[in-house]
N, CA and C of each residue as an Amber inpcrd file, in Angstrom:
protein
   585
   9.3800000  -3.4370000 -11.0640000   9.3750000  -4.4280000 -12.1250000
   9.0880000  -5.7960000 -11.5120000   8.3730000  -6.6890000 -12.1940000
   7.3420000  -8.0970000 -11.6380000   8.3040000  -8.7300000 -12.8160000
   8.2950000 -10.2740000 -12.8710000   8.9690000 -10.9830000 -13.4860000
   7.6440000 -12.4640000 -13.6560000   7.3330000 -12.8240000 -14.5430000
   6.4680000 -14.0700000 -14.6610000   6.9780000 -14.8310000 -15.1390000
   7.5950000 -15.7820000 -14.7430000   7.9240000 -17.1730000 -15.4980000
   7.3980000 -18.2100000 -15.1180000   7.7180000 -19.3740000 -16.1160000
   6.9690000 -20.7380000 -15.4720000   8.0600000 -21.7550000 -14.7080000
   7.9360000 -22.0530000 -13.7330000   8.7530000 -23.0390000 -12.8680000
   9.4030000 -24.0900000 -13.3400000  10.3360000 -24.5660000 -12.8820000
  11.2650000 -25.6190000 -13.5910000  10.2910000 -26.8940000 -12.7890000
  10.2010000 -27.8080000 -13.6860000   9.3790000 -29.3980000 -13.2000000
  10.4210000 -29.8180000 -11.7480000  12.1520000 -29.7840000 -12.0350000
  12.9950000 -30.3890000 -10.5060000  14.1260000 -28.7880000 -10.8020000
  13.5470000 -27.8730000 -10.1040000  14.7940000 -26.8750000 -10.0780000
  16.3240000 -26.9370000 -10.2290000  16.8770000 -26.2240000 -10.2410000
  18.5470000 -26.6210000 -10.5470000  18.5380000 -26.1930000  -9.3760000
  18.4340000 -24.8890000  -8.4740000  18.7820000 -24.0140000  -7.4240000
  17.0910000 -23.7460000  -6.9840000  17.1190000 -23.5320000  -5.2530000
  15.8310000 -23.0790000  -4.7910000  16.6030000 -22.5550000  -3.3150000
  15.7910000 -21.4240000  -3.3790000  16.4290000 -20.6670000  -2.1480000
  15.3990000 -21.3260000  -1.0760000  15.5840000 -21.7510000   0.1530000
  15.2780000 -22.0590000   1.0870000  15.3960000 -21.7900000   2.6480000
  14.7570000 -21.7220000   3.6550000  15.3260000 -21.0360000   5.0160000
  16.5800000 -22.0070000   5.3990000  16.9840000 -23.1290000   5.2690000
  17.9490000 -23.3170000   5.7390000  19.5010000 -22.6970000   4.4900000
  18.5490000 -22.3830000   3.5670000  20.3040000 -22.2070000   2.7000000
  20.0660000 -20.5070000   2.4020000  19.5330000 -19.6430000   3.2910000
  19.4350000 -18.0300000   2.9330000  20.2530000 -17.5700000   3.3980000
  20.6270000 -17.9740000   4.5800000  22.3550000 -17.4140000   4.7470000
  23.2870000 -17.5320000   3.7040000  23.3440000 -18.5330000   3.2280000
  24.4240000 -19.0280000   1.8240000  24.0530000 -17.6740000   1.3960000
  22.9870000 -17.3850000   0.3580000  22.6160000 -16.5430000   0.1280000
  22.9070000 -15.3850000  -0.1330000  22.1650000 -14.9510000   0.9790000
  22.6780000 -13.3330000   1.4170000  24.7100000 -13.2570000   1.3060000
  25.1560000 -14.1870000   1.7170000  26.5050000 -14.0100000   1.6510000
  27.2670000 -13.9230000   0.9290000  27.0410000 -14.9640000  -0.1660000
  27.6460000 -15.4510000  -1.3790000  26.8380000 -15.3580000  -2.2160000
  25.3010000 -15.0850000  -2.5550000  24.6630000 -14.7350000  -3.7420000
  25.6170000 -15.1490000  -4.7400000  25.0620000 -16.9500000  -5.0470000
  25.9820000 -17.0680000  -6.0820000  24.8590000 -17.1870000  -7.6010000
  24.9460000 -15.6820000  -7.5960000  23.9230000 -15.7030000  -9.4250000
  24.0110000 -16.0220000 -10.9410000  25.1750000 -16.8850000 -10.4630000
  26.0940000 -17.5860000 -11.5650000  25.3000000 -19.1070000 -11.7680000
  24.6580000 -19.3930000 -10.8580000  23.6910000 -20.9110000 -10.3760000
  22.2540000 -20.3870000 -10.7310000  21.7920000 -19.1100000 -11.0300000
  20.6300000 -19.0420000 -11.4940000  20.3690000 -19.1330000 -12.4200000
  18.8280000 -20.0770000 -12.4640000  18.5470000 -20.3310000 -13.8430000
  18.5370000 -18.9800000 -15.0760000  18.5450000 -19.2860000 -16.2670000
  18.9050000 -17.6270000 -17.3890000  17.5150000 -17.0690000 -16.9190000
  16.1440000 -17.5290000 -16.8450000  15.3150000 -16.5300000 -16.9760000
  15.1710000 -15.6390000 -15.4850000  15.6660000 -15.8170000 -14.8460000
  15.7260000 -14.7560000 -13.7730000  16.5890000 -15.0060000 -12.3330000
  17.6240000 -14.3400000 -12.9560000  18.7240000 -14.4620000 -12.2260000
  18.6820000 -13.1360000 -11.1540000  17.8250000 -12.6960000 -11.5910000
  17.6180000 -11.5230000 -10.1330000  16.0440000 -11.8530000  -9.3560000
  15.2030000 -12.8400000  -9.8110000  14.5660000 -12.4170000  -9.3380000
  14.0160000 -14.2020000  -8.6680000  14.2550000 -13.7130000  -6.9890000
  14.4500000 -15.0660000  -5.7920000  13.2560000 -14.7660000  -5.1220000
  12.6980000 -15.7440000  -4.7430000  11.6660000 -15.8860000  -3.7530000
  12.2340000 -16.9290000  -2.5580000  11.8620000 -17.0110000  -1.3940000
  11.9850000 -18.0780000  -0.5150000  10.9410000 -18.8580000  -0.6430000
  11.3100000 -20.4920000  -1.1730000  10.6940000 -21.4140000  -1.3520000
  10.7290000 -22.0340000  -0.2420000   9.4640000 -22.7620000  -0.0300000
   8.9640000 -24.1290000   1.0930000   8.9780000 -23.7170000   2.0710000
   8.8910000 -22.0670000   2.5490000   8.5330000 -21.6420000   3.7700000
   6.9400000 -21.3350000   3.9360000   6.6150000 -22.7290000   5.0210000
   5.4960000 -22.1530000   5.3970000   4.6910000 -20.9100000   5.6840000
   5.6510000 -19.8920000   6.3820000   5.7910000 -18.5340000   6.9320000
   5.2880000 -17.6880000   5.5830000   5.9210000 -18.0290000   4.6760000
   6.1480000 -17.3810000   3.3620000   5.2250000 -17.5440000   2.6060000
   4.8930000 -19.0210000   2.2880000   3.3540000 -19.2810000   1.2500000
   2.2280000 -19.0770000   1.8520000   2.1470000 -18.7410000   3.3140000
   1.1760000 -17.9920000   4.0660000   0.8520000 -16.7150000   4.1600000
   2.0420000 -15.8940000   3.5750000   1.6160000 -14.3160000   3.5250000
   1.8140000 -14.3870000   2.2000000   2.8310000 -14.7610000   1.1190000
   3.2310000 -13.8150000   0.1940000   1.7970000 -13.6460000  -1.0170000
   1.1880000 -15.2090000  -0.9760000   0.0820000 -14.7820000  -1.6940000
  -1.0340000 -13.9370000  -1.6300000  -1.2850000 -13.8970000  -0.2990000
  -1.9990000 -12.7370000  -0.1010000  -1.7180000 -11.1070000  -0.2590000
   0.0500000 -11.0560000  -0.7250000   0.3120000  -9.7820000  -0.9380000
   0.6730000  -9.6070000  -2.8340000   0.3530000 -10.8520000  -3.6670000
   0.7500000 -10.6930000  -5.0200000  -0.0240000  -9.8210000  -5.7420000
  -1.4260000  -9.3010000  -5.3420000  -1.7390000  -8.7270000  -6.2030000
  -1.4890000  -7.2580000  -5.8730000  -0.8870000  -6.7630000  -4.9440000
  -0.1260000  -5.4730000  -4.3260000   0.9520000  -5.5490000  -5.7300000
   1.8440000  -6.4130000  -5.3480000   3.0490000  -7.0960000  -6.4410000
   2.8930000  -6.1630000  -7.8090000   1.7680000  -6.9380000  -8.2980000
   1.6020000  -6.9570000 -10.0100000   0.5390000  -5.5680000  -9.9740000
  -0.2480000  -5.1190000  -9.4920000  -1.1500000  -3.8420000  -9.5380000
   0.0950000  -2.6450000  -9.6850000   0.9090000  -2.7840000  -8.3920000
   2.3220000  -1.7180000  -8.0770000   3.5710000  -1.5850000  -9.2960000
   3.7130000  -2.9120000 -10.1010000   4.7210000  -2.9120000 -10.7270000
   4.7620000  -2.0680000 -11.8770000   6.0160000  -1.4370000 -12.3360000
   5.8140000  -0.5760000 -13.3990000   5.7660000  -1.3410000 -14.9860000
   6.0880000  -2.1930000 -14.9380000   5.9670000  -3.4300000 -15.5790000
   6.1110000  -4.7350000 -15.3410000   5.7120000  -5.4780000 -16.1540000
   5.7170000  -7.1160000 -15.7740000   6.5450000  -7.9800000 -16.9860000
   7.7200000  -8.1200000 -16.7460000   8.6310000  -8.9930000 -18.1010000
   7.9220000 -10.6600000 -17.7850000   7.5420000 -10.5620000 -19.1520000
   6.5010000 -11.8840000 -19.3370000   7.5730000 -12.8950000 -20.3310000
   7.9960000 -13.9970000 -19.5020000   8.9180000 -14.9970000 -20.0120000
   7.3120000 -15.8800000 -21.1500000   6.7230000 -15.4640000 -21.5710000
   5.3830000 -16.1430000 -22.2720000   6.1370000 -17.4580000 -23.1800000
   6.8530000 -17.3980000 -23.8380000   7.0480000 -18.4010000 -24.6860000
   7.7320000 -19.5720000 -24.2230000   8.8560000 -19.6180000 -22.9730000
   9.0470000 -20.6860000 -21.8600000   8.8620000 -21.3420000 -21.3930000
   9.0600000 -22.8220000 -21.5950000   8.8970000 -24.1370000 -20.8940000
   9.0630000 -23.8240000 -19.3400000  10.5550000 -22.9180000 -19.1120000
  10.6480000 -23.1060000 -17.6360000  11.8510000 -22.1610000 -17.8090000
  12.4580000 -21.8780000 -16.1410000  13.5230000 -21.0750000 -15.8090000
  14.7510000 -20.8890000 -16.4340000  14.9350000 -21.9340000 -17.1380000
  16.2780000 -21.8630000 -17.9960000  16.5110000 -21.8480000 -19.3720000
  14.9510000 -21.6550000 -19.9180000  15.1450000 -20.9910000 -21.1660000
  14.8910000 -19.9030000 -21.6630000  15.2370000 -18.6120000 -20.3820000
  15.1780000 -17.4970000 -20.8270000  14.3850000 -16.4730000 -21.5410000
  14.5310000 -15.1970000 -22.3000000  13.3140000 -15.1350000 -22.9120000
  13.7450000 -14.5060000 -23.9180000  14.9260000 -14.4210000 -24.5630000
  15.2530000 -14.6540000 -26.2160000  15.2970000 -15.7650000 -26.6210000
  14.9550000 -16.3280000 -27.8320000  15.1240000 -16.9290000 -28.6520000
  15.4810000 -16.7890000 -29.9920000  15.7870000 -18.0460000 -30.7320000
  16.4500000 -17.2640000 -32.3130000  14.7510000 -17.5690000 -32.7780000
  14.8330000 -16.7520000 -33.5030000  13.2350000 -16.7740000 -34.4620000
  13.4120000 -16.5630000 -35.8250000  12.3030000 -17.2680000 -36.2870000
  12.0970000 -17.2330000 -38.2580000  11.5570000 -16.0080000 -38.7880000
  12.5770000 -14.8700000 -39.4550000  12.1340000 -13.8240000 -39.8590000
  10.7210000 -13.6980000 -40.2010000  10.8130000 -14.5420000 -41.0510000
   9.2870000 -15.1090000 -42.0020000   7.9850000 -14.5070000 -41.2090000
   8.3030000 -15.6510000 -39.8940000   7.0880000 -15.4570000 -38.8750000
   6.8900000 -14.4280000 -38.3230000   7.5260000 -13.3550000 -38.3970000
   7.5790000 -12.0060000 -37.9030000   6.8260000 -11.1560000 -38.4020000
   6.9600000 -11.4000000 -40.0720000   6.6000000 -10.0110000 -40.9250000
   5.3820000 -10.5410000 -41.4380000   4.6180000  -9.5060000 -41.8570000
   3.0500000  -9.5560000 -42.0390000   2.8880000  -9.6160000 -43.4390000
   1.6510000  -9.8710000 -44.3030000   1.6990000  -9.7180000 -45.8900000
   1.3870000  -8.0220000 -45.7910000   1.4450000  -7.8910000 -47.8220000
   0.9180000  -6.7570000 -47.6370000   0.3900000  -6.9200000 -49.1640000
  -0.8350000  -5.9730000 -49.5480000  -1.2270000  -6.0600000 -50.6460000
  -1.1900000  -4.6240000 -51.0440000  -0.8170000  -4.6520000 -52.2520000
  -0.5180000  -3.3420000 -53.0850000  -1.5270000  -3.1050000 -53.8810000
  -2.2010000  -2.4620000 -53.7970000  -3.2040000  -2.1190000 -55.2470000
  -3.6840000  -0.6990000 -55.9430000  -3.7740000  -0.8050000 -57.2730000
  -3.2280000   0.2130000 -57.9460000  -5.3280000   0.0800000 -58.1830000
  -5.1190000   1.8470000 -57.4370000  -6.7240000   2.4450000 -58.0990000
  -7.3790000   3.2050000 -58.8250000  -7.9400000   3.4500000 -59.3170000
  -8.6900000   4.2650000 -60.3640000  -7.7760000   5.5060000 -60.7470000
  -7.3950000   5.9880000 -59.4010000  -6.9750000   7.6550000 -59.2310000
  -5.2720000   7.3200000 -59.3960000  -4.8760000   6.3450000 -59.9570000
  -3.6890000   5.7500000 -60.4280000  -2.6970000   5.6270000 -59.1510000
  -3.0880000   6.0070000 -57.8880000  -2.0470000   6.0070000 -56.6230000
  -1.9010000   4.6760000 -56.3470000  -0.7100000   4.0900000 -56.1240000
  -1.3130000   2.4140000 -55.5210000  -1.1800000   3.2300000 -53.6510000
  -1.9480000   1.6300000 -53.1990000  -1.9320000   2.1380000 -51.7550000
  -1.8550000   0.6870000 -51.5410000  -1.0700000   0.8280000 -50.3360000
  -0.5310000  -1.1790000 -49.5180000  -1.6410000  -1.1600000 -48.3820000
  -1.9370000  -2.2080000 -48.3220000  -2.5900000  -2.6940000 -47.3780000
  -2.2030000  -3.8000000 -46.2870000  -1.8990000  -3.5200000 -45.0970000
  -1.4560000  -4.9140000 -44.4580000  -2.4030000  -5.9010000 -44.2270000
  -2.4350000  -7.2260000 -44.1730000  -2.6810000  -8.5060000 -43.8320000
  -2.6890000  -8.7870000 -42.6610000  -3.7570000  -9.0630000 -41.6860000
  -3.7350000 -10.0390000 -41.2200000  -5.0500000 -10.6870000 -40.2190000
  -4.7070000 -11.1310000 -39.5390000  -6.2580000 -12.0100000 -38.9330000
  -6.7250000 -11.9690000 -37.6110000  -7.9250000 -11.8620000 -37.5390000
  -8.4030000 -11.1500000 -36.2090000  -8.2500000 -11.8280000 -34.4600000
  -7.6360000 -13.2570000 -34.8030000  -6.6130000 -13.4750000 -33.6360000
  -5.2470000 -12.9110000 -33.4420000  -4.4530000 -12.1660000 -34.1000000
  -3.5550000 -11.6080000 -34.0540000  -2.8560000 -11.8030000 -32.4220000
  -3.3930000 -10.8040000 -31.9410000  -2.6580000 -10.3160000 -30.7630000
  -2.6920000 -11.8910000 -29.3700000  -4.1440000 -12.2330000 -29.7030000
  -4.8390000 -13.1680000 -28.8420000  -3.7680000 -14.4550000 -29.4580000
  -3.3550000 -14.4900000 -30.6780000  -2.2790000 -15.9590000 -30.4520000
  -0.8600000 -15.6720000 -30.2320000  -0.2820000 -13.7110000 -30.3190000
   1.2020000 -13.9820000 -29.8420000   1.2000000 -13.4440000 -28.2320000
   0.0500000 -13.4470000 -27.1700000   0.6420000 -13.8080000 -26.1490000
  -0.1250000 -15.1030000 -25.5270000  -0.5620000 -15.8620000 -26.3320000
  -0.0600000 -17.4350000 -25.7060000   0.6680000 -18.3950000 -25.7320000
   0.8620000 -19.1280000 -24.4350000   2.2590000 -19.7730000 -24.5500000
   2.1600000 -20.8380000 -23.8220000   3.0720000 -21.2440000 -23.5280000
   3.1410000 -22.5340000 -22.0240000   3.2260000 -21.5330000 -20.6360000
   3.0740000 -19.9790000 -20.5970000   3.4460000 -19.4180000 -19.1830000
   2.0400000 -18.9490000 -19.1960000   0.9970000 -18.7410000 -20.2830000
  -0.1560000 -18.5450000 -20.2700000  -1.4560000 -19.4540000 -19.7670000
  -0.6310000 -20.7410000 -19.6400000  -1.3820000 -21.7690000 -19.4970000
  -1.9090000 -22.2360000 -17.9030000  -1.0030000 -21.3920000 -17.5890000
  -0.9100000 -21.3500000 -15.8460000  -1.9810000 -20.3660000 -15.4900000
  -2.7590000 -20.8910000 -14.1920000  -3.6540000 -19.9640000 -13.6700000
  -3.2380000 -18.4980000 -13.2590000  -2.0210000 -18.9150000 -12.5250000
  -1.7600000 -17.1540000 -11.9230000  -1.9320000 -16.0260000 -12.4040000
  -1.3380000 -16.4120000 -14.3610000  -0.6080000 -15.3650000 -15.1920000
  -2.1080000 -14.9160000 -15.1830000  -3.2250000 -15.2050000 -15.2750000
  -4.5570000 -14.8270000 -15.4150000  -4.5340000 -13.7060000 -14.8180000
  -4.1110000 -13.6830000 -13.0730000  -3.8420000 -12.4660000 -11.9840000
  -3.0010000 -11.5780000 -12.6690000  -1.5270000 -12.0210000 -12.9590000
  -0.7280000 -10.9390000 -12.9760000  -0.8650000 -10.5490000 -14.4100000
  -1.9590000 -10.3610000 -15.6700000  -1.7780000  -9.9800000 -16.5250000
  -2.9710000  -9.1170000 -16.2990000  -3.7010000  -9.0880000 -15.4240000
  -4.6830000  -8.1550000 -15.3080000  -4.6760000  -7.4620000 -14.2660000
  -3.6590000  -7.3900000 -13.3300000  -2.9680000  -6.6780000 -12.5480000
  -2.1200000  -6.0890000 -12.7700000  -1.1710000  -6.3400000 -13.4320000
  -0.1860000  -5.3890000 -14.2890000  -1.0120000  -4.3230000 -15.0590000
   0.1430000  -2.9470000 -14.3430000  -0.5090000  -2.0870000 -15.3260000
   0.1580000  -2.2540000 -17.0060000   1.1980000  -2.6010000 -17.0910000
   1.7050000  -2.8810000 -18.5050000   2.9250000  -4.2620000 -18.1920000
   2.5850000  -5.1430000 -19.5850000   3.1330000  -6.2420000 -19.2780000
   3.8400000  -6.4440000 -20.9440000   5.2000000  -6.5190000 -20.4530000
   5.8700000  -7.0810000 -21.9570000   6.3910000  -8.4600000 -21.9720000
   5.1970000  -9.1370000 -22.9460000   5.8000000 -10.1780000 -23.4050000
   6.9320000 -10.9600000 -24.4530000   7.6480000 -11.7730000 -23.8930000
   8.6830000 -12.2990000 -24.7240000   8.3050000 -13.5560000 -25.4980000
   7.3620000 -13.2690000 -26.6540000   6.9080000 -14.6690000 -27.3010000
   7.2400000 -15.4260000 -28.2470000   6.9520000 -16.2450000 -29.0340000
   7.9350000 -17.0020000 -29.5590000   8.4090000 -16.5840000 -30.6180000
   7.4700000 -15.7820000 -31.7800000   7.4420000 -15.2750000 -32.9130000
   8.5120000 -13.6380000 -32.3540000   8.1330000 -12.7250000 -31.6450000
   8.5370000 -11.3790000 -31.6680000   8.2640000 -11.2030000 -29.9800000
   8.2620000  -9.6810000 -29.6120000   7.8640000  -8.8060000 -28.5440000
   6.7950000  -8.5440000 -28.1790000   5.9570000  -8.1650000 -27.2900000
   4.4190000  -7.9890000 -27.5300000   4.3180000  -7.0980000 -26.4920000
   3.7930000  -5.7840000 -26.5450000   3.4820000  -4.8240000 -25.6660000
   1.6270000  -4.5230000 -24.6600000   1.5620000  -4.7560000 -23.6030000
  -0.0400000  -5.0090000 -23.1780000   0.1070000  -4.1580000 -22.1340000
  -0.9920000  -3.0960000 -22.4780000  -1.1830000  -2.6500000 -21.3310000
  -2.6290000  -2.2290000 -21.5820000  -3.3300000  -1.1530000 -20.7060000
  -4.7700000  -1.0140000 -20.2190000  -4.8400000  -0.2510000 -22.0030000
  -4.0890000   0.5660000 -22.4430000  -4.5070000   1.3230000 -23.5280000
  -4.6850000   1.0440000 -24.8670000  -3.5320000  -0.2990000 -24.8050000
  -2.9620000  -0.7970000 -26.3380000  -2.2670000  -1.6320000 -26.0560000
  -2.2090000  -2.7220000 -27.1320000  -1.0380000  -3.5030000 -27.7130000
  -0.5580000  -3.1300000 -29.2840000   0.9040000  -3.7620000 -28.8070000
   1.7000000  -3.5040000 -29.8110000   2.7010000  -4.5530000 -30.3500000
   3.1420000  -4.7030000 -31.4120000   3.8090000  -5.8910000 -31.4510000
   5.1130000  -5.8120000 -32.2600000   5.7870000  -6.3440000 -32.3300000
   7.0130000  -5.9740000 -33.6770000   6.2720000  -6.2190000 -34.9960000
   5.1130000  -6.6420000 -35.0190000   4.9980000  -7.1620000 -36.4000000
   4.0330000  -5.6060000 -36.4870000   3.0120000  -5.0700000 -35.9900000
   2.5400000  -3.9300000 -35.9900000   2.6850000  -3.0300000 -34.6630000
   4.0440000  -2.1370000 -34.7370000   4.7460000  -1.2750000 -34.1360000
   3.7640000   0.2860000 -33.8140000   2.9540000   0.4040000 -35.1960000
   2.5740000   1.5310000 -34.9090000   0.9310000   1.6610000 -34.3760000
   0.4070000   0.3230000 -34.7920000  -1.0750000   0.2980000 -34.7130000
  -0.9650000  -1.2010000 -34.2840000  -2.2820000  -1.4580000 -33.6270000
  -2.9890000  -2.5390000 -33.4070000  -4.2390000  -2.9050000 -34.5200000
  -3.6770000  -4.2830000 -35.1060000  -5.8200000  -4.4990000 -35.4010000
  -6.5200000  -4.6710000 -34.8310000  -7.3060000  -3.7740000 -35.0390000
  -8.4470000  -4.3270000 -34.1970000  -9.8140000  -3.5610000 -34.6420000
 -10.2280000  -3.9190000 -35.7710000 -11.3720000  -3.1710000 -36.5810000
 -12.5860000  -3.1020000 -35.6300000 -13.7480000  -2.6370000 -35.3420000
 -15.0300000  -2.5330000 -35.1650000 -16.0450000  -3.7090000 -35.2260000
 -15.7440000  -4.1160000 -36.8310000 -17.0910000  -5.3450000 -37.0310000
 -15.8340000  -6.5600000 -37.2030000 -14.8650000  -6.7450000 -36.4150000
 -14.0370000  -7.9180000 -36.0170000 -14.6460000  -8.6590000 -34.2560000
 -14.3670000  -9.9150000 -34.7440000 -15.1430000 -10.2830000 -33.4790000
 -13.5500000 -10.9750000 -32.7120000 -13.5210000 -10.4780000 -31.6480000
 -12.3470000 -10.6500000 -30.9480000 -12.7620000 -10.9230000 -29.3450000
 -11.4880000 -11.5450000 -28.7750000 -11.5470000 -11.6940000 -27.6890000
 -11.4140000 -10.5000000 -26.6620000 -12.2070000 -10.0560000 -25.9310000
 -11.7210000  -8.4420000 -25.5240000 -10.8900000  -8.6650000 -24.4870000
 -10.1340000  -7.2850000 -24.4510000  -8.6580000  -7.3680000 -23.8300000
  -9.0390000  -7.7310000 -22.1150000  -7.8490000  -8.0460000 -21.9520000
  -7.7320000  -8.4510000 -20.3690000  -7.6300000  -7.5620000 -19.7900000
  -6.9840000  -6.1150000 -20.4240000  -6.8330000  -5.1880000 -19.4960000
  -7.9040000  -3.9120000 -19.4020000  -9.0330000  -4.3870000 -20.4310000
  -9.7370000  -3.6880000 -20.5400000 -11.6310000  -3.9870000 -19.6250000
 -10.9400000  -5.3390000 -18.9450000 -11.7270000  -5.7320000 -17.8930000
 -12.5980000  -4.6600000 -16.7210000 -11.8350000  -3.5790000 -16.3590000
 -12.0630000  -2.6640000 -15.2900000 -13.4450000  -1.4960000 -16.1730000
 -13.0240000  -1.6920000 -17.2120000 -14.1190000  -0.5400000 -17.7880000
 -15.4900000  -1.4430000 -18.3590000 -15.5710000  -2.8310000 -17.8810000
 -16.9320000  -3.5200000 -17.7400000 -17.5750000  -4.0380000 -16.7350000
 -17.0460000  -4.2900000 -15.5020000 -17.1210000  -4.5560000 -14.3280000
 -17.2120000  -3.7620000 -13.1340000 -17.8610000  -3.6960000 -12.3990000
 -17.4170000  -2.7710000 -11.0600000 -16.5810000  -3.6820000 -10.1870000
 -16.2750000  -3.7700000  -8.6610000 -15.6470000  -4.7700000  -8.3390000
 -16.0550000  -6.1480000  -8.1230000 -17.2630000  -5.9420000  -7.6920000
 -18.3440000  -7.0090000  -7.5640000 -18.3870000  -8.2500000  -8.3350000
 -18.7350000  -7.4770000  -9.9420000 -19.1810000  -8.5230000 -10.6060000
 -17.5470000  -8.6970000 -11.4200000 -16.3920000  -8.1970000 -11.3490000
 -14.7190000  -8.5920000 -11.2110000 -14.9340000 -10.1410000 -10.3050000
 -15.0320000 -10.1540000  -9.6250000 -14.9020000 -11.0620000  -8.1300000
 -16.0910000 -12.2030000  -8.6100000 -16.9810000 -11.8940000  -9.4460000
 -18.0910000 -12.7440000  -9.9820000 -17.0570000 -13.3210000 -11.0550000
 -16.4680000 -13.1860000 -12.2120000 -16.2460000 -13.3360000 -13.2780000
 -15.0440000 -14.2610000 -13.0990000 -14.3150000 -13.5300000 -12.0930000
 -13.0220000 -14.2330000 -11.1950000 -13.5990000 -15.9580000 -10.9820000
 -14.3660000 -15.6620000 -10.1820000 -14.8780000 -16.6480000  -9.6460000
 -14.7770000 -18.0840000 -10.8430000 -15.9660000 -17.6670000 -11.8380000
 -16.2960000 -18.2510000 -13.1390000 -15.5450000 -18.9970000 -13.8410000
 -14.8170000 -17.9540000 -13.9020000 -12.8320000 -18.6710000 -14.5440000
 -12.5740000 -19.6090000 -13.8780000 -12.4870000 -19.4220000 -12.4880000
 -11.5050000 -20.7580000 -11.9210000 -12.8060000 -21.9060000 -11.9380000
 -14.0830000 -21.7350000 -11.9990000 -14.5390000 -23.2340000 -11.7370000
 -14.4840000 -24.3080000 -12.7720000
């Protein structure tokens, strides 16, 4: 399990080589910020920001999931929130046809999925890596839950299906990157993004 959150602007707590003894000893996880109280990196070690990035995408490729703090300013606001029922639930239209059956239809619009996982943790370059490195990534967003992986998304608001019609023009999935690219032109596209 991978953990993505967005960094606090002046940390409350930062593990460091001179305070990892503290640490290891006293692990006091009562001082960690709510959104991830298990999960420590060693900060401001040279040693450390010299290898570990070169091993993150091992990280997020390996993980069996990725808990996506998406809707988060930063470390200490966790990744529940109280939310407006309202914004949750979808319309639905009922209509009564010829053959006298009514049949419901759900509502809704072909950004769907593409606006409940953006956030302030989306806005960051990395999550770019670890959402397309993750083989499945659950986001915690502001409205509901959001399920992403290579096969499907899913959401609380549509549990059983995704929209995603044919002649809808959508943003195509992030995780569906590998079945248009070989590695090459991955590493081309990569590229593109960051300039």
């Amino acid at each position: 399990m991978t953990l993505s959150y967005r960094w606090a602007k002046n940390p409350s707590i930062v593990l460091l080589n001179s305070n990892l003894e503290e640490f290891r000893t006293s692990a006091p996880i009562s001082r960690l910020p709510k959104t991830f109280k298990e999960a420590i990196t060693v900060a401001h070690s040279p040693e450390d920001w010299a290898r570990e990035p070169l091993q993150m995408h091992q990280v997020y490729a390996n993980s069996a999931c990725t808990i996506s703090a998406t809707a988060s300013e930063g470390p200490d606001e966790g990744l529940f929130r109280s939310r407006i029922v309202q914004e949750t639930l979808i319309g639905h239209i009922k209509v009564q046809f010829a053959d006298g059956k009514p049949r419901r239809f759900d509502v809704w619009d072909q950004h769907h999925m593409q606006r409940l996982t953006q956030g302030p943790l989306t806005d960051r370059g990395w999550v770019f890596q670890e959402r397309i490195l993750s083989p499945r990534v659950l986001h915690f967003a502001k409205t509901q839950a959001v399920w992403e992986c290579f096969e499907m998304h899913k959401s609380e608001m549509f549990p059983r299906w995704s929209p995603r019609p044919a002649d809808a023009v959508y943003t195509p999935d992030l995780k569906a990157i590998d079945a248009f690219f070989d590695d090459g032109h991955r590493r081309t596209a990569w590229a593109k993004e960051e300039n």
